């Protein structure tokens, strides 16, 4: 097992799948190694909040070895990506006892690609926070410094990948929920174009159509391969994405020469606050690398109304989230209790109840 365990450090998801495809390692062996790591490391990180080990081992035994990501252990964020048999709490006490009864479309595509889902990862309530510390499941810790946050809202997934439990994990993003934790945990995190990946059949997706599903990974090619596996519209999708790259795949595009790119960066946050000195150092180091590669790199700030993004996000998230909460209360047959929602979620919910369909239409 020691040799198999080391593969989780030396190989990315594509590399692990190649070993499974060539018969050099079994999918069950990889899953067992990932399970052992979760059991060993999760108590310190609190990244994983529910598991399905028996089902995962059974799926590993029957996985199609020709699948692009065959046998690769994987985790799914506990928000808007249901996995049959796993909790679907959305990080909220209001949904604490909800268990998914069927796989959502994104989960089906993960499984079709050969990924073996081991469990759910932590998320702030409804994904409405840039730090993953819900009252329901407690805070997730950053593997690089346990006294710090991994960011959010995909902080559980990011901590699990950065902590070496798995090589990739599901994440989604409405206002930074892939990009923030990827940045804070040293990972690759891409928010795809709206409509690139499916959100349905999950009803009342809280940030729909602002939120987009994808993943966090350790390598660019892994992110491309997973996006290849899950991209594509469903009939009725209101926001179809542009066509795939001319290469026919995102993984193929990774190998293409991009030409000289014009790249901008900012050392000031959108609200005008300065970036932490350590962040500026990282930005400047990255800018120097990109410049050395021949790209045009310069500092700049988009000319935009900084209030607009906040308005869009709070309206889209707030109104759709209010519908989700109201639907849940209707199922329970009771009004909202004092301890159902955290303070921020309750405030957003109460504001949303005062908004109109016109407000939502403007935001979208």
Tab-separated table of C-alpha atoms in Angstrom:
chain	number	residue	atom	x	y	z
A	1	UNK	CA	0.000	0.000	0.000
A	2	UNK	CA	2.915	2.377	0.625
A	3	UNK	CA	3.806	2.345	-3.065
A	4	UNK	CA	0.200	2.958	-4.094
A	5	UNK	CA	-0.135	5.739	-1.525
A	6	UNK	CA	2.839	7.579	-3.010
A	7	UNK	CA	1.115	7.670	-6.401
A	8	UNK	CA	-1.362	10.190	-5.012
A	9	UNK	CA	1.582	12.587	-4.633
A	10	UNK	CA	3.580	11.781	-7.760
A	11	UNK	CA	0.726	11.563	-10.285
A	12	UNK	CA	-2.152	13.811	-11.233
A	13	UNK	CA	-5.584	12.473	-12.212
A	14	UNK	CA	-4.615	11.857	-15.831
A	15	UNK	CA	-1.498	10.030	-14.686
A	16	UNK	CA	-3.439	7.823	-12.272
A	17	UNK	CA	-6.009	6.959	-14.942
A	18	UNK	CA	-3.209	5.951	-17.316
A	19	UNK	CA	-1.875	3.521	-14.711
A	20	UNK	CA	-5.331	1.992	-14.323
A	21	UNK	CA	-5.845	1.791	-18.083
A	22	UNK	CA	-2.494	0.035	-18.556
A	23	UNK	CA	-3.166	-2.396	-15.732
A	24	UNK	CA	-0.214	-1.184	-13.666
A	25	UNK	CA	-2.454	-0.430	-10.694
A	26	UNK	CA	-6.020	-1.309	-9.819
A	27	UNK	CA	-8.785	1.226	-9.321
A	28	UNK	CA	-9.620	-0.418	-5.985
A	29	UNK	CA	-6.036	0.105	-4.827
A	30	UNK	CA	-6.226	3.815	-5.604
A	31	UNK	CA	-9.561	4.156	-3.853
A	32	UNK	CA	-8.294	2.306	-0.786
A	33	UNK	CA	-5.248	4.588	-0.655
A	34	UNK	CA	-7.425	7.701	-0.903
A	35	UNK	CA	-9.762	6.395	1.795
A	36	UNK	CA	-6.800	5.817	4.104
A	37	UNK	CA	-5.604	9.373	3.506
A	38	UNK	CA	-9.024	10.837	4.207
A	39	UNK	CA	-9.272	8.902	7.456
A	40	UNK	CA	-5.770	10.009	8.474
A	41	UNK	CA	-5.844	13.657	7.404
A	42	UNK	CA	-9.440	14.786	7.610
A	43	UNK	CA	-9.588	15.135	11.407
A	44	UNK	CA	-7.123	18.030	11.146
A	45	UNK	CA	-8.649	19.595	8.030
A	46	UNK	CA	-12.395	18.908	8.284
A	47	UNK	CA	-12.601	18.951	4.499
A	48	UNK	CA	-14.789	15.857	4.045
A	49	UNK	CA	-18.165	15.813	5.800
A	50	UNK	CA	-19.731	12.573	4.471
A	51	UNK	CA	-18.434	9.393	2.804
A	52	UNK	CA	-19.642	6.499	0.629
A	53	UNK	CA	-16.698	4.134	0.850
A	54	UNK	CA	-18.543	0.861	0.195
A	55	UNK	CA	-20.248	2.226	-2.903
A	56	UNK	CA	-16.952	3.697	-4.106
A	57	UNK	CA	-15.122	0.387	-3.744
A	58	UNK	CA	-17.891	-1.415	-5.622
A	59	UNK	CA	-17.708	1.145	-8.435
A	60	UNK	CA	-13.923	0.827	-8.546
A	61	UNK	CA	-14.249	-2.928	-9.059
A	62	UNK	CA	-16.448	-2.456	-12.132
A	63	UNK	CA	-15.062	0.763	-13.610
A	64	UNK	CA	-14.547	0.937	-17.364
A	65	UNK	CA	-10.775	1.051	-17.678
A	66	UNK	CA	-11.051	2.806	-21.037
A	67	UNK	CA	-12.802	5.825	-19.482
A	68	UNK	CA	-10.656	8.977	-19.595
A	69	UNK	CA	-10.354	9.237	-15.792
A	70	UNK	CA	-10.897	5.601	-14.887
A	71	UNK	CA	-10.467	4.743	-11.228
A	72	UNK	CA	-9.440	8.204	-10.053
A	73	UNK	CA	-10.679	8.954	-6.504
A	74	UNK	CA	-12.833	12.079	-6.400
A	75	UNK	CA	-14.852	14.173	-3.968
A	76	UNK	CA	-17.981	16.263	-4.562
A	77	UNK	CA	-18.844	19.553	-2.888
A	78	UNK	CA	-21.985	19.454	-0.744
A	79	UNK	CA	-23.710	22.153	-2.776
A	80	UNK	CA	-25.827	21.862	-5.921
A	81	UNK	CA	-24.313	18.547	-7.004
A	82	UNK	CA	-26.368	15.682	-5.607
A	83	UNK	CA	-24.884	12.197	-5.258
A	84	UNK	CA	-27.475	9.518	-4.524
A	85	UNK	CA	-27.186	8.337	-0.932
A	86	UNK	CA	-25.046	11.237	0.263
A	87	UNK	CA	-26.313	14.197	2.300
A	88	UNK	CA	-27.414	17.291	0.419
A	89	UNK	CA	-27.179	19.807	3.245
A	90	UNK	CA	-25.836	22.837	1.360
A	91	UNK	CA	-23.951	23.576	4.571
A	92	UNK	CA	-27.210	24.607	6.255
A	93	UNK	CA	-28.953	23.411	9.391
A	94	UNK	CA	-32.250	23.853	7.560
A	95	UNK	CA	-31.224	21.014	5.215
A	96	UNK	CA	-29.256	18.960	7.758
A	97	UNK	CA	-31.317	15.780	7.330
A	98	UNK	CA	-31.723	15.887	3.542
A	99	UNK	CA	-30.233	12.931	1.650
A	100	UNK	CA	-30.007	12.908	-2.149
A	101	UNK	CA	-32.164	10.273	-3.820
A	102	UNK	CA	-30.590	10.446	-7.271
A	103	UNK	CA	-27.481	11.676	-9.038
A	104	UNK	CA	-27.616	15.075	-10.682
A	105	UNK	CA	-26.432	15.442	-14.269
A	106	UNK	CA	-22.978	16.640	-13.275
A	107	UNK	CA	-22.509	13.603	-11.017
A	108	UNK	CA	-23.578	11.306	-13.846
A	109	UNK	CA	-20.934	12.839	-16.071
A	110	UNK	CA	-18.256	12.525	-13.382
A	111	UNK	CA	-19.071	8.833	-13.035
A	112	UNK	CA	-19.221	8.283	-16.802
A	113	UNK	CA	-15.675	9.665	-17.017
A	114	UNK	CA	-14.546	6.967	-14.580
A	115	UNK	CA	-14.166	9.143	-11.485
A	116	UNK	CA	-14.890	7.310	-8.227
A	117	UNK	CA	-16.774	9.529	-5.783
A	118	UNK	CA	-15.715	8.921	-2.174
A	119	UNK	CA	-17.834	11.533	-0.408
A	120	UNK	CA	-18.893	15.132	0.088
A	121	UNK	CA	-16.767	18.157	0.965
A	122	UNK	CA	-17.556	21.032	3.283
A	123	UNK	CA	-19.064	24.338	2.153
A	124	UNK	CA	-20.266	27.507	3.877
A	125	UNK	CA	-24.032	27.811	4.115
A	126	UNK	CA	-25.448	27.973	0.578
A	127	UNK	CA	-21.959	28.888	-0.654
A	128	UNK	CA	-22.501	32.487	0.418
A	129	UNK	CA	-19.164	33.034	2.113
A	130	UNK	CA	-15.541	33.243	0.997
A	131	UNK	CA	-14.483	31.229	4.056
A	132	UNK	CA	-15.630	27.666	4.695
A	133	UNK	CA	-16.860	27.600	8.275
A	134	UNK	CA	-20.543	26.621	8.463
A	135	UNK	CA	-22.202	26.203	11.833
A	136	UNK	CA	-23.511	22.810	10.676
A	137	UNK	CA	-20.164	21.135	9.957
A	138	UNK	CA	-17.606	23.466	11.523
A	139	UNK	CA	-14.621	25.198	9.899
A	140	UNK	CA	-12.332	23.684	7.296
A	141	UNK	CA	-8.614	24.378	7.740
A	142	UNK	CA	-6.015	25.229	5.119
A	143	UNK	CA	-3.478	22.375	4.711
A	144	UNK	CA	-0.660	24.899	4.310
A	145	UNK	CA	-1.469	26.559	7.638
A	146	UNK	CA	-4.099	25.029	9.904
A	147	UNK	CA	-4.733	28.404	11.527
A	148	UNK	CA	-5.945	29.836	8.224
A	149	UNK	CA	-8.979	29.335	6.018
A	150	UNK	CA	-8.832	27.535	2.660
A	151	UNK	CA	-11.251	30.123	1.302
A	152	UNK	CA	-14.685	29.388	-0.031
A	153	UNK	CA	-17.116	28.429	-0.936
A	154	UNK	CA	-15.371	25.350	-2.359
A	155	UNK	CA	-13.012	25.327	0.618
A	156	UNK	CA	-13.622	21.700	1.533
A	157	UNK	CA	-12.735	20.513	-1.955
A	158	UNK	CA	-9.674	22.754	-2.125
A	159	UNK	CA	-8.408	21.601	1.278
A	160	UNK	CA	-8.910	17.961	0.300
A	161	UNK	CA	-6.896	18.349	-2.907
A	162	UNK	CA	-4.171	20.541	-1.405
A	163	UNK	CA	-4.037	18.166	1.556
A	164	UNK	CA	-3.332	15.212	-0.730
A	165	UNK	CA	-6.522	13.254	-0.072
A	166	UNK	CA	-7.424	13.233	-3.770
A	167	UNK	CA	-5.915	14.710	-6.916
A	168	UNK	CA	-9.092	16.549	-7.943
A	169	UNK	CA	-12.485	17.451	-6.528
A	170	UNK	CA	-15.721	19.021	-7.701
A	171	UNK	CA	-16.214	22.730	-7.094
A	172	UNK	CA	-18.605	25.398	-8.307
A	173	UNK	CA	-18.433	29.153	-8.603
A	174	UNK	CA	-20.898	32.024	-8.611
A	175	UNK	CA	-18.825	34.876	-7.185
A	176	UNK	CA	-15.363	33.364	-6.760
A	177	UNK	CA	-16.110	30.027	-5.097
A	178	UNK	CA	-13.690	28.061	-7.290
A	179	UNK	CA	-11.121	30.792	-7.798
A	180	UNK	CA	-10.772	31.987	-4.200
A	181	UNK	CA	-10.013	28.600	-2.575
A	182	UNK	CA	-7.821	27.566	-5.501
A	183	UNK	CA	-5.769	30.711	-4.943
A	184	UNK	CA	-5.593	30.263	-1.177
A	185	UNK	CA	-4.618	26.591	-1.448
A	186	UNK	CA	-2.201	26.779	-4.386
A	187	UNK	CA	-4.390	24.912	-6.879
A	188	UNK	CA	-5.746	25.284	-10.402
A	189	UNK	CA	-9.267	26.694	-10.350
A	190	UNK	CA	-11.203	27.698	-13.468
A	191	UNK	CA	-14.727	29.079	-13.498
A	192	UNK	CA	-16.068	28.040	-16.908
A	193	UNK	CA	-18.218	30.223	-19.114
A	194	UNK	CA	-21.868	30.361	-18.092
A	195	UNK	CA	-23.710	27.412	-19.614
A	196	UNK	CA	-20.556	25.377	-20.245
A	197	UNK	CA	-21.580	22.728	-17.686
A	198	UNK	CA	-25.092	21.662	-16.632
A	199	UNK	CA	-26.772	22.761	-13.402
A	200	UNK	CA	-29.970	20.778	-13.727
A	201	UNK	CA	-31.838	18.681	-12.693
A	202	UNK	CA	-31.093	20.331	-9.345
A	203	UNK	CA	-34.103	22.647	-8.861
A	204	UNK	CA	-33.746	26.233	-7.718
A	205	UNK	CA	-29.972	26.258	-7.942
A	206	UNK	CA	-29.256	29.145	-5.578
A	207	UNK	CA	-27.012	31.130	-7.912
A	208	UNK	CA	-28.469	29.925	-11.196
A	209	UNK	CA	-27.402	31.004	-13.753
A	210	UNK	CA	-24.497	32.748	-12.019
A	211	UNK	CA	-23.077	29.515	-10.583
A	212	UNK	CA	-21.097	27.155	-12.814
A	213	UNK	CA	-19.765	23.725	-11.870
A	214	UNK	CA	-16.231	22.475	-12.489
A	215	UNK	CA	-13.368	21.347	-10.240
A	216	UNK	CA	-10.176	22.192	-8.371
A	217	UNK	CA	-7.017	20.306	-9.318
A	218	UNK	CA	-3.240	20.309	-8.975
A	219	UNK	CA	-2.508	20.545	-12.717
A	220	UNK	CA	-3.879	22.526	-15.635
A	221	UNK	CA	-4.293	19.407	-17.739
A	222	UNK	CA	-6.451	17.765	-15.071
A	223	UNK	CA	-8.797	20.746	-15.056
A	224	UNK	CA	-8.993	20.578	-18.849
A	225	UNK	CA	-9.675	16.831	-18.864
A	226	UNK	CA	-12.432	17.090	-16.274
A	227	UNK	CA	-14.017	20.007	-18.126
A	228	UNK	CA	-13.980	17.878	-21.287
A	229	UNK	CA	-15.838	15.170	-19.375
A	230	UNK	CA	-18.598	17.391	-18.007
A	231	UNK	CA	-19.029	20.135	-20.616
A	232	UNK	CA	-22.066	20.237	-22.829
A	233	UNK	CA	-25.625	21.550	-22.639
A	234	UNK	CA	-28.829	19.817	-21.672
A	235	UNK	CA	-32.023	20.341	-23.683
A	236	UNK	CA	-33.689	23.484	-22.425
A	237	UNK	CA	-30.567	25.117	-21.019
A	238	UNK	CA	-31.208	28.872	-21.313
A	239	UNK	CA	-27.558	29.913	-21.633
A	240	UNK	CA	-25.691	27.659	-24.073
A	241	UNK	CA	-21.958	28.267	-24.002
A	242	UNK	CA	-19.851	29.007	-27.091
A	243	UNK	CA	-18.409	26.017	-28.969
A	244	UNK	CA	-15.466	24.054	-27.599
A	245	UNK	CA	-11.938	25.053	-28.696
A	246	UNK	CA	-10.929	24.470	-32.342
A	247	UNK	CA	-8.818	21.546	-31.135
A	248	UNK	CA	-12.058	19.779	-30.225
A	249	UNK	CA	-11.186	19.496	-26.553
A	250	UNK	CA	-9.936	21.621	-23.697
A	251	UNK	CA	-7.199	19.090	-23.013
A	252	UNK	CA	-6.062	19.407	-26.616
A	253	UNK	CA	-6.036	23.187	-26.282
A	254	UNK	CA	-3.631	22.935	-23.349
A	255	UNK	CA	-0.984	21.598	-25.720
A	256	UNK	CA	-1.433	24.414	-28.243
A	257	UNK	CA	0.841	27.457	-28.451
A	258	UNK	CA	-1.328	30.377	-27.226
A	259	UNK	CA	0.612	33.095	-28.999
A	260	UNK	CA	1.441	36.385	-27.326
A	261	UNK	CA	-1.287	37.164	-24.811
A	262	UNK	CA	-2.238	40.492	-23.267
A	263	UNK	CA	-2.530	39.852	-19.526
A	264	UNK	CA	-3.636	42.303	-16.881
A	265	UNK	CA	-3.304	42.134	-13.118
A	266	UNK	CA	-4.299	44.295	-10.170
A	267	UNK	CA	-2.791	44.822	-6.738
A	268	UNK	CA	-6.004	46.419	-5.487
A	269	UNK	CA	-9.183	44.559	-4.565
A	270	UNK	CA	-12.434	45.387	-6.416
A	271	UNK	CA	-13.603	47.371	-3.383
A	272	UNK	CA	-10.473	49.518	-3.533
A	273	UNK	CA	-8.695	47.888	-0.602
A	274	UNK	CA	-5.012	46.987	-1.112
A	275	UNK	CA	-3.944	43.384	-1.492
A	276	UNK	CA	-1.894	41.831	1.320
A	277	UNK	CA	1.878	42.233	0.745
A	278	UNK	CA	2.312	38.464	0.432
A	279	UNK	CA	-0.336	38.471	-2.276
A	280	UNK	CA	1.381	41.303	-4.121
A	281	UNK	CA	4.651	39.370	-4.022
A	282	UNK	CA	2.947	36.346	-5.559
A	283	UNK	CA	1.269	38.493	-8.224
A	284	UNK	CA	4.527	40.192	-9.174
A	285	UNK	CA	6.377	36.877	-9.318
A	286	UNK	CA	3.719	35.433	-11.607
A	287	UNK	CA	3.712	38.549	-13.785
A	288	UNK	CA	7.477	38.251	-14.199
A	289	UNK	CA	7.181	34.615	-15.293
A	290	UNK	CA	4.470	35.459	-17.820
A	291	UNK	CA	6.488	38.379	-19.142
A	292	UNK	CA	9.538	36.142	-19.550
A	293	UNK	CA	7.382	33.788	-21.624
A	294	UNK	CA	6.812	36.620	-24.077
A	295	UNK	CA	3.377	37.856	-23.040
A	296	UNK	CA	2.351	41.489	-22.665
A	297	UNK	CA	1.759	41.954	-18.940
A	298	UNK	CA	0.584	45.128	-17.225
A	299	UNK	CA	-1.274	46.417	-14.206
A	300	UNK	CA	-4.776	47.726	-14.674
A	301	UNK	CA	-8.238	47.932	-13.180
A	302	UNK	CA	-11.407	47.457	-15.269
A	303	UNK	CA	-13.559	50.555	-15.582
A	304	UNK	CA	-16.706	49.291	-13.936
A	305	UNK	CA	-19.229	50.125	-11.249
A	306	UNK	CA	-17.968	48.164	-8.263
A	307	UNK	CA	-21.445	48.145	-6.768
A	308	UNK	CA	-22.885	46.385	-9.800
A	309	UNK	CA	-21.206	43.022	-9.211
A	310	UNK	CA	-22.372	42.990	-5.603
A	311	UNK	CA	-25.894	43.858	-6.712
A	312	UNK	CA	-25.911	41.139	-9.347
A	313	UNK	CA	-24.559	38.460	-7.035
A	314	UNK	CA	-26.760	39.299	-4.066
A	315	UNK	CA	-29.892	39.551	-6.213
A	316	UNK	CA	-29.273	36.362	-8.176
A	317	UNK	CA	-28.089	34.383	-5.165
A	318	UNK	CA	-30.520	35.972	-2.751
A	319	UNK	CA	-33.721	35.526	-4.748
A	320	UNK	CA	-32.967	32.009	-5.944
A	321	UNK	CA	-31.794	31.122	-2.435
A	322	UNK	CA	-35.001	32.507	-0.948
A	323	UNK	CA	-37.008	30.262	-3.216
A	324	UNK	CA	-34.971	27.254	-2.083
A	325	UNK	CA	-35.509	28.135	1.584
A	326	UNK	CA	-39.224	28.757	1.111
A	327	UNK	CA	-39.622	25.451	-0.751
A	328	UNK	CA	-37.882	23.650	2.116
A	329	UNK	CA	-40.104	25.297	4.702
A	330	UNK	CA	-43.154	24.262	2.684
A	331	UNK	CA	-41.904	20.661	2.751
A	332	UNK	CA	-41.474	20.862	6.522
A	333	UNK	CA	-44.824	22.580	6.977
A	334	UNK	CA	-43.522	25.249	9.321
A	335	UNK	CA	-42.156	28.813	9.362
A	336	UNK	CA	-38.499	29.728	9.526
A	337	UNK	CA	-37.015	29.062	12.975
A	338	UNK	CA	-34.384	31.208	14.653
A	339	UNK	CA	-31.660	28.563	14.304
A	340	UNK	CA	-32.453	27.469	10.735
A	341	UNK	CA	-30.096	29.937	9.059
A	342	UNK	CA	-26.868	31.679	9.942
A	343	UNK	CA	-26.955	35.449	10.408
A	344	UNK	CA	-25.668	36.387	6.947
A	345	UNK	CA	-27.960	33.916	5.188
A	346	UNK	CA	-30.971	35.130	7.157
A	347	UNK	CA	-30.214	38.762	6.315
A	348	UNK	CA	-29.855	37.932	2.627
A	349	UNK	CA	-33.056	35.877	2.773
A	350	UNK	CA	-35.038	38.703	4.344
A	351	UNK	CA	-33.729	41.182	1.751
A	352	UNK	CA	-34.588	38.784	-1.054
A	353	UNK	CA	-38.174	38.452	0.127
A	354	UNK	CA	-38.539	42.196	-0.454
A	355	UNK	CA	-37.202	42.022	-4.012
A	356	UNK	CA	-39.175	41.377	-7.166
A	357	UNK	CA	-38.916	39.445	-10.381
A	358	UNK	CA	-37.791	42.680	-11.995
A	359	UNK	CA	-34.818	42.811	-9.626
A	360	UNK	CA	-33.846	39.269	-10.572
A	361	UNK	CA	-34.272	39.985	-14.276
A	362	UNK	CA	-32.013	43.030	-14.022
A	363	UNK	CA	-29.372	41.020	-12.194
A	364	UNK	CA	-29.342	38.283	-14.795
